[in-house]
XYZ file of N, CA and C in Angstrom:
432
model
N 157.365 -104.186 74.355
C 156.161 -103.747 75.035
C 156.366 -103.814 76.552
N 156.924 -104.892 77.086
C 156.871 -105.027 78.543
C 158.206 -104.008 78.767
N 158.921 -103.304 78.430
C 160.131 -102.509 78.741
C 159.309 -101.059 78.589
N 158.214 -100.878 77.986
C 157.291 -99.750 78.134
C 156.623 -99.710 79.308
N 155.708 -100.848 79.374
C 154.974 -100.790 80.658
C 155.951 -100.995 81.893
N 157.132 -101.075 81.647
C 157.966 -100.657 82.887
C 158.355 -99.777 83.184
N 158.932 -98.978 81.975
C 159.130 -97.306 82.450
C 157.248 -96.593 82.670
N 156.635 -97.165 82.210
C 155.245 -96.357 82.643
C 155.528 -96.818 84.460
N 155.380 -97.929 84.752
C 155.532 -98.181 86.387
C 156.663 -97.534 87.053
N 157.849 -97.572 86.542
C 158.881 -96.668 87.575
C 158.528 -94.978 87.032
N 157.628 -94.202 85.764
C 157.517 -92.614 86.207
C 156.318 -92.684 87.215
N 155.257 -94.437 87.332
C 154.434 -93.777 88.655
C 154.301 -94.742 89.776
N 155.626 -95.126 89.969
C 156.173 -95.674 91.396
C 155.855 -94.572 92.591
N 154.737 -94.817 93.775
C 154.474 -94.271 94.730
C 155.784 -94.419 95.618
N 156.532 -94.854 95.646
C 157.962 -94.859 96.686
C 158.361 -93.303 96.128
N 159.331 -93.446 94.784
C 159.177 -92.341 94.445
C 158.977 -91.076 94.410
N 157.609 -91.313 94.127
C 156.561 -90.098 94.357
C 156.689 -89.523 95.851
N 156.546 -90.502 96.858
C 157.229 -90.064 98.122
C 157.794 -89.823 99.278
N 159.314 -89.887 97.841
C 160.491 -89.711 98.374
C 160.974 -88.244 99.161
N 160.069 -87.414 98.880
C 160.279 -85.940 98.904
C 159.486 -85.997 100.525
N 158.575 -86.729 100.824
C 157.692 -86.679 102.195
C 158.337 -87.675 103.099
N 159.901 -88.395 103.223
C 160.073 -89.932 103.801
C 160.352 -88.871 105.000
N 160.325 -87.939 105.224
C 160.892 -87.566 106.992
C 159.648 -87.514 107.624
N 158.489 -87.237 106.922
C 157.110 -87.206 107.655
C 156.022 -88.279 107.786
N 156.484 -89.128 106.475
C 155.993 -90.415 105.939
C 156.597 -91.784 106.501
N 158.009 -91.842 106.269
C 158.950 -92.837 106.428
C 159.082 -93.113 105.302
N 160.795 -93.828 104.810
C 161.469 -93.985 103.687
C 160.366 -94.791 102.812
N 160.034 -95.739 103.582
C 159.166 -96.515 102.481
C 157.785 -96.088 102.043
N 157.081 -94.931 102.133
C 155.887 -95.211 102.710
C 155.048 -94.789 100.823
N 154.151 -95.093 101.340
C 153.294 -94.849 99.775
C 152.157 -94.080 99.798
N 151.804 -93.803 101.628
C 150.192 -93.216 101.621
C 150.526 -91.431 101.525
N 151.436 -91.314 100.597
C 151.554 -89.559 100.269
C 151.258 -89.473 99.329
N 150.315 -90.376 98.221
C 149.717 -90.173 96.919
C 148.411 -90.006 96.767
N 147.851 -89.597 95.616
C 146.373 -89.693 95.406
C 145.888 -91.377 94.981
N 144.721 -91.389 95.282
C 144.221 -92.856 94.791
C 144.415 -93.122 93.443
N 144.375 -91.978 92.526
C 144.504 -92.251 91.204
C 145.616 -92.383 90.393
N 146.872 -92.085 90.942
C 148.024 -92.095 90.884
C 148.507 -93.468 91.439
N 148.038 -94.188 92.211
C 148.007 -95.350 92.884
C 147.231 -96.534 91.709
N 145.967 -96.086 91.100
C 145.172 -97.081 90.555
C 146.201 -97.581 89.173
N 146.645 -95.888 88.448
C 147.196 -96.018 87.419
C 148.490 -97.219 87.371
N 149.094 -97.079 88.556
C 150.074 -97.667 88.779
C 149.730 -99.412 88.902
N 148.586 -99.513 89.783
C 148.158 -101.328 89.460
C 148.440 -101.386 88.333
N 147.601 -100.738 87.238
C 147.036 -101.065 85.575
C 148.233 -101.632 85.530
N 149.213 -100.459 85.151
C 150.712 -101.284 84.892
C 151.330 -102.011 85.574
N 150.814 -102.549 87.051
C 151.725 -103.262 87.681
C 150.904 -104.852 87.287
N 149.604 -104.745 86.815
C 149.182 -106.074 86.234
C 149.225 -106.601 84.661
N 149.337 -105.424 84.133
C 149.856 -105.691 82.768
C 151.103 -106.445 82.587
N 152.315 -105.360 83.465
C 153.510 -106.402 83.290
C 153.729 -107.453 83.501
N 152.488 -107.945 84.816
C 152.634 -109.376 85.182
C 152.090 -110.181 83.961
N 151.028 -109.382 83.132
C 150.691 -110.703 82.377
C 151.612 -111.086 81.405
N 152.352 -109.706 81.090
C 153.619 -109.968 79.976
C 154.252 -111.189 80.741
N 154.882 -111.165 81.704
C 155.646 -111.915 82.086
C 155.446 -113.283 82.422
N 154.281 -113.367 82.337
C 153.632 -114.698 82.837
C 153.376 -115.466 80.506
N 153.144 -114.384 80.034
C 153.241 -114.742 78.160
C 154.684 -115.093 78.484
N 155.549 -114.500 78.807
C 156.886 -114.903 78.359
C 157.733 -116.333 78.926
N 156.817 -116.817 80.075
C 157.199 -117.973 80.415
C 156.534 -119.323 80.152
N 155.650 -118.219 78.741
C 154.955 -119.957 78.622
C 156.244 -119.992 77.137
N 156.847 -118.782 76.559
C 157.751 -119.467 75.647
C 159.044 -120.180 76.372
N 158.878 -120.577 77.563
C 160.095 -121.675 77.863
C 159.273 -123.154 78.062
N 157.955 -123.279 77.557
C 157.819 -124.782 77.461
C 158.272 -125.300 75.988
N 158.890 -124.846 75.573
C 159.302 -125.272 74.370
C 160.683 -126.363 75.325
N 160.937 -125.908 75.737
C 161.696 -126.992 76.552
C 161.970 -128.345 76.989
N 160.275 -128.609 76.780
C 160.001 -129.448 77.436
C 158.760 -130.806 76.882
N 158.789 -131.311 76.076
C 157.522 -132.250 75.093
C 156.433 -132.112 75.779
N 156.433 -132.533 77.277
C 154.939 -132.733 78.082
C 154.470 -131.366 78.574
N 155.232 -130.368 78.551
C 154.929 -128.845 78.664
C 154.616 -127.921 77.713
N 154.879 -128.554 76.183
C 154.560 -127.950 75.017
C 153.153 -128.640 74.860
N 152.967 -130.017 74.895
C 151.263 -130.662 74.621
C 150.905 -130.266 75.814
N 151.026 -129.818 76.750
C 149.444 -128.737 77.852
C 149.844 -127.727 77.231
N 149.908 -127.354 77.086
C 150.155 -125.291 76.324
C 149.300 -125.600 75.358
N 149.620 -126.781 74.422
C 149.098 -127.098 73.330
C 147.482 -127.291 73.528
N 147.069 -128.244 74.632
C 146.094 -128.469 75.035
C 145.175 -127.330 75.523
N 145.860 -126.742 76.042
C 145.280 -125.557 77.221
C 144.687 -124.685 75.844
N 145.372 -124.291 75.323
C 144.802 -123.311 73.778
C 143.577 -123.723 73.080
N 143.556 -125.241 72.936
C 142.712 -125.427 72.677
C 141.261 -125.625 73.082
N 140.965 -125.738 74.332
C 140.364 -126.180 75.634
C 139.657 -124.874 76.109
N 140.890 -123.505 75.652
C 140.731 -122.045 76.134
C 139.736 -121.845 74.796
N 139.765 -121.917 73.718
C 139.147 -121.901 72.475
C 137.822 -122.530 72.587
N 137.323 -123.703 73.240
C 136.065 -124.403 72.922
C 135.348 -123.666 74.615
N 136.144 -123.269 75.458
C 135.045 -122.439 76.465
C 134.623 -120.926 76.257
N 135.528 -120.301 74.973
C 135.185 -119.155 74.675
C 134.021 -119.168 73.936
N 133.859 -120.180 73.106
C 132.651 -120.934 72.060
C 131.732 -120.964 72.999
N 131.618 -121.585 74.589
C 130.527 -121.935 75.389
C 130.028 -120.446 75.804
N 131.200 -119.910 76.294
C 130.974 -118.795 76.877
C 129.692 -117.611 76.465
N 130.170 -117.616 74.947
C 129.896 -116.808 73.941
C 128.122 -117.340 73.465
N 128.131 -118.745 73.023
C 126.343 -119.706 73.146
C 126.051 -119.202 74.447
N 126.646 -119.139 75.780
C 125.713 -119.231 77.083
C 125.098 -117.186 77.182
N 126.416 -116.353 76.944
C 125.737 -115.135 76.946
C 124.807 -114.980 75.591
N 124.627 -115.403 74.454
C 123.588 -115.256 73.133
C 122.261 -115.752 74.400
N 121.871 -116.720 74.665
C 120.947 -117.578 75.163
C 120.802 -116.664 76.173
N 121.376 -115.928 76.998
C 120.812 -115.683 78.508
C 120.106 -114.169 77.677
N 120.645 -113.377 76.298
C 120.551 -112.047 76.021
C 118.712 -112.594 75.073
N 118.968 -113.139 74.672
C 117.685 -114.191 73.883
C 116.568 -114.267 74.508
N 116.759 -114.786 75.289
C 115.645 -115.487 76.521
C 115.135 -114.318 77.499
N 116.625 -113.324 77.961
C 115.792 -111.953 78.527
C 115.159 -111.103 78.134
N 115.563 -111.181 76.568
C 114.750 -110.155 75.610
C 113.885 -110.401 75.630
N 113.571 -111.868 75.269
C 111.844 -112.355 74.994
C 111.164 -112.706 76.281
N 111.949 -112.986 76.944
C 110.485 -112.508 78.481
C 110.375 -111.514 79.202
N 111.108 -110.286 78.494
C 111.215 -108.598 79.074
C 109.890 -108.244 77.803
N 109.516 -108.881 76.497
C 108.931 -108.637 75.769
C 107.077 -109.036 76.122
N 107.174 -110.046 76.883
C 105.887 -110.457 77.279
C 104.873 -109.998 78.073
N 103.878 -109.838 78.185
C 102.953 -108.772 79.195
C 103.593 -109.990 80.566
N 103.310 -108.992 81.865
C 103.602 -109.692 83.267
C 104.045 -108.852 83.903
N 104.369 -108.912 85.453
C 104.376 -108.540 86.414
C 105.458 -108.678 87.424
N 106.167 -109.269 86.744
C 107.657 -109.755 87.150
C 108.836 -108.578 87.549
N 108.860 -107.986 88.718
C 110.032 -107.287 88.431
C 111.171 -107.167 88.554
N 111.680 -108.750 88.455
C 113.154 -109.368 87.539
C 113.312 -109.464 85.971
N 112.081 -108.710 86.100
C 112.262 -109.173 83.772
C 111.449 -107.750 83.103
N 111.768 -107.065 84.391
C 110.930 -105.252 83.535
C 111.664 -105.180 82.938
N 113.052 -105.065 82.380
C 114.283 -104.758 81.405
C 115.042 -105.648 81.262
N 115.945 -105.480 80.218
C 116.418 -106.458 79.840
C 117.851 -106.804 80.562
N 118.460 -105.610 81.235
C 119.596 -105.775 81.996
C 119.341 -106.844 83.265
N 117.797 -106.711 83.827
C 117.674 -107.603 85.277
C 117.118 -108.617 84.820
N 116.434 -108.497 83.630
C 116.346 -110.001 83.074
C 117.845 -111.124 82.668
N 118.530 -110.619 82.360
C 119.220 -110.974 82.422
C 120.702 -111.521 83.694
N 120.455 -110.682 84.371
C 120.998 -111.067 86.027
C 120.214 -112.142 86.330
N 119.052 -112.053 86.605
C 117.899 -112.765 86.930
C 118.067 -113.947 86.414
N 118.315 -114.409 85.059
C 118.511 -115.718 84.434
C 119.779 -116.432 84.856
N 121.031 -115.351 85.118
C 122.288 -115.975 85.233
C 121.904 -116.182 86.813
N 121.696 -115.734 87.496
C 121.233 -116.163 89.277
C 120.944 -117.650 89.195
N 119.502 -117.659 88.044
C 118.712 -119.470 88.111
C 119.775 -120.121 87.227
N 120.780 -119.995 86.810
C 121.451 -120.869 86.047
C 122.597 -121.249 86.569
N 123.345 -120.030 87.739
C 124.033 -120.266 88.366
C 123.808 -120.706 90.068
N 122.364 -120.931 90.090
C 121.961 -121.534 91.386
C 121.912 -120.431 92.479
N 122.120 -119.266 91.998
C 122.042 -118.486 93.167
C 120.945 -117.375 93.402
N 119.626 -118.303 92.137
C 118.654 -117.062 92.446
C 117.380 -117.537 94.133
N 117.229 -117.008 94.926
C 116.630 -117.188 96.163
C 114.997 -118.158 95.652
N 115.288 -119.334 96.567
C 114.428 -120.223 96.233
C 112.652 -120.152 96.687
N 112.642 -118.923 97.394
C 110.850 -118.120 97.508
C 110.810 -117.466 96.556
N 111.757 -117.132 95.380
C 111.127 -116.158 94.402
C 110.268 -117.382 93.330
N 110.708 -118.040 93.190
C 110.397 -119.693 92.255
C 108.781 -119.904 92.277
N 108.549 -119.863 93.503
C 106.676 -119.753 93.610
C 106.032 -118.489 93.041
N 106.873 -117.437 93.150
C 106.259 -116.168 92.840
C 106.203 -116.710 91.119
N 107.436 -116.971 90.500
C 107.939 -116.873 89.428
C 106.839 -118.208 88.368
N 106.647 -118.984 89.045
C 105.618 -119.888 88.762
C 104.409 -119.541 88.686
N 103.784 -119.343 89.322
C 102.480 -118.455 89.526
C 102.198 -117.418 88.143
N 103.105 -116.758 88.016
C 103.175 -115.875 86.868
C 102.685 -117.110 85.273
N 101.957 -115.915 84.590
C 101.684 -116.870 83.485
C 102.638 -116.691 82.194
N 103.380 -115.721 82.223
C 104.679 -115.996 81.628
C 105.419 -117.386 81.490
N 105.669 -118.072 82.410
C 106.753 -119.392 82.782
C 105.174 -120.552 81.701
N 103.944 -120.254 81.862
C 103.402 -121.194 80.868
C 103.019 -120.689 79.457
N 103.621 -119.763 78.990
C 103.570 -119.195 77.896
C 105.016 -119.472 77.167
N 106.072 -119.858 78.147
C 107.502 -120.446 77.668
C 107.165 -121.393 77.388
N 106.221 -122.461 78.590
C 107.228 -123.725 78.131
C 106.097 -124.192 77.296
């Protein structure tokens, strides 16, 4: 797989591409492409990195205290996907049912900004004058 996504990166290597413009450009230059010819080329230039970054976790086999964190890390990666997964159910839950309630709120007219809206107060970054507005509302005593 990673010997694919390498010939995908050298047919859309912007050097390359132009090589045909280096007397007007300069040998190295890359700004003779389109952006999209450029984007395509990240995709594969971050894919291969992740191959390559998989392929160096098979050299902790090497090593006892480098095989138990790999070991660890998998597992650790496993119980925050579990959180991850409870915290978006709960934020999709909770926006549904107070996008469902009569009110006046217009952080919770739909369920997409209800949901921004919840991850803001959960992640501390929703603006602390909306809180009085948000109180006031008789929604917040129909929750709790």
């Amino acid at each position: 797989v990673l010997m694919w996504v390498l010939v995908l990166m050298l047919i859309q290597e912007p050097i390359l591409h132009c090589l045909a413009y280096s007397e007007q450009f300069g040998l190295f230059a890359t700004s003779c492409m389109d952006p999209g010819a450029k984007e395509a080329y990240a995709v594969f230039s971050g894919l291969a990195m992740l191959l390559y970054w998989l392929l160096l976790v098979n050299l902790s086999i090497f090593s006892m205290q480098i095989s138990a964190f790999v070991l660890v890390c998998g597992r650790v990666l496993v119980e925050v996907c579990l959180f991850l997964m409870a915290f978006l159910f709960l934020i999709v839950a909770f926006a549904t049912a107070i996008t469902a309630l009569h009110h006046s709120l217009y952080e919770f007219t739909s369920v997409d900004t209800g949901m921004v809206t919840l991850l803001e107060i959960t992640l501390g970054m929703y603006p602390t004058e909306n809180y009085k507005i948000m109180m006031e509302e008789s929604v917040w005593v129909e929750i709790a």
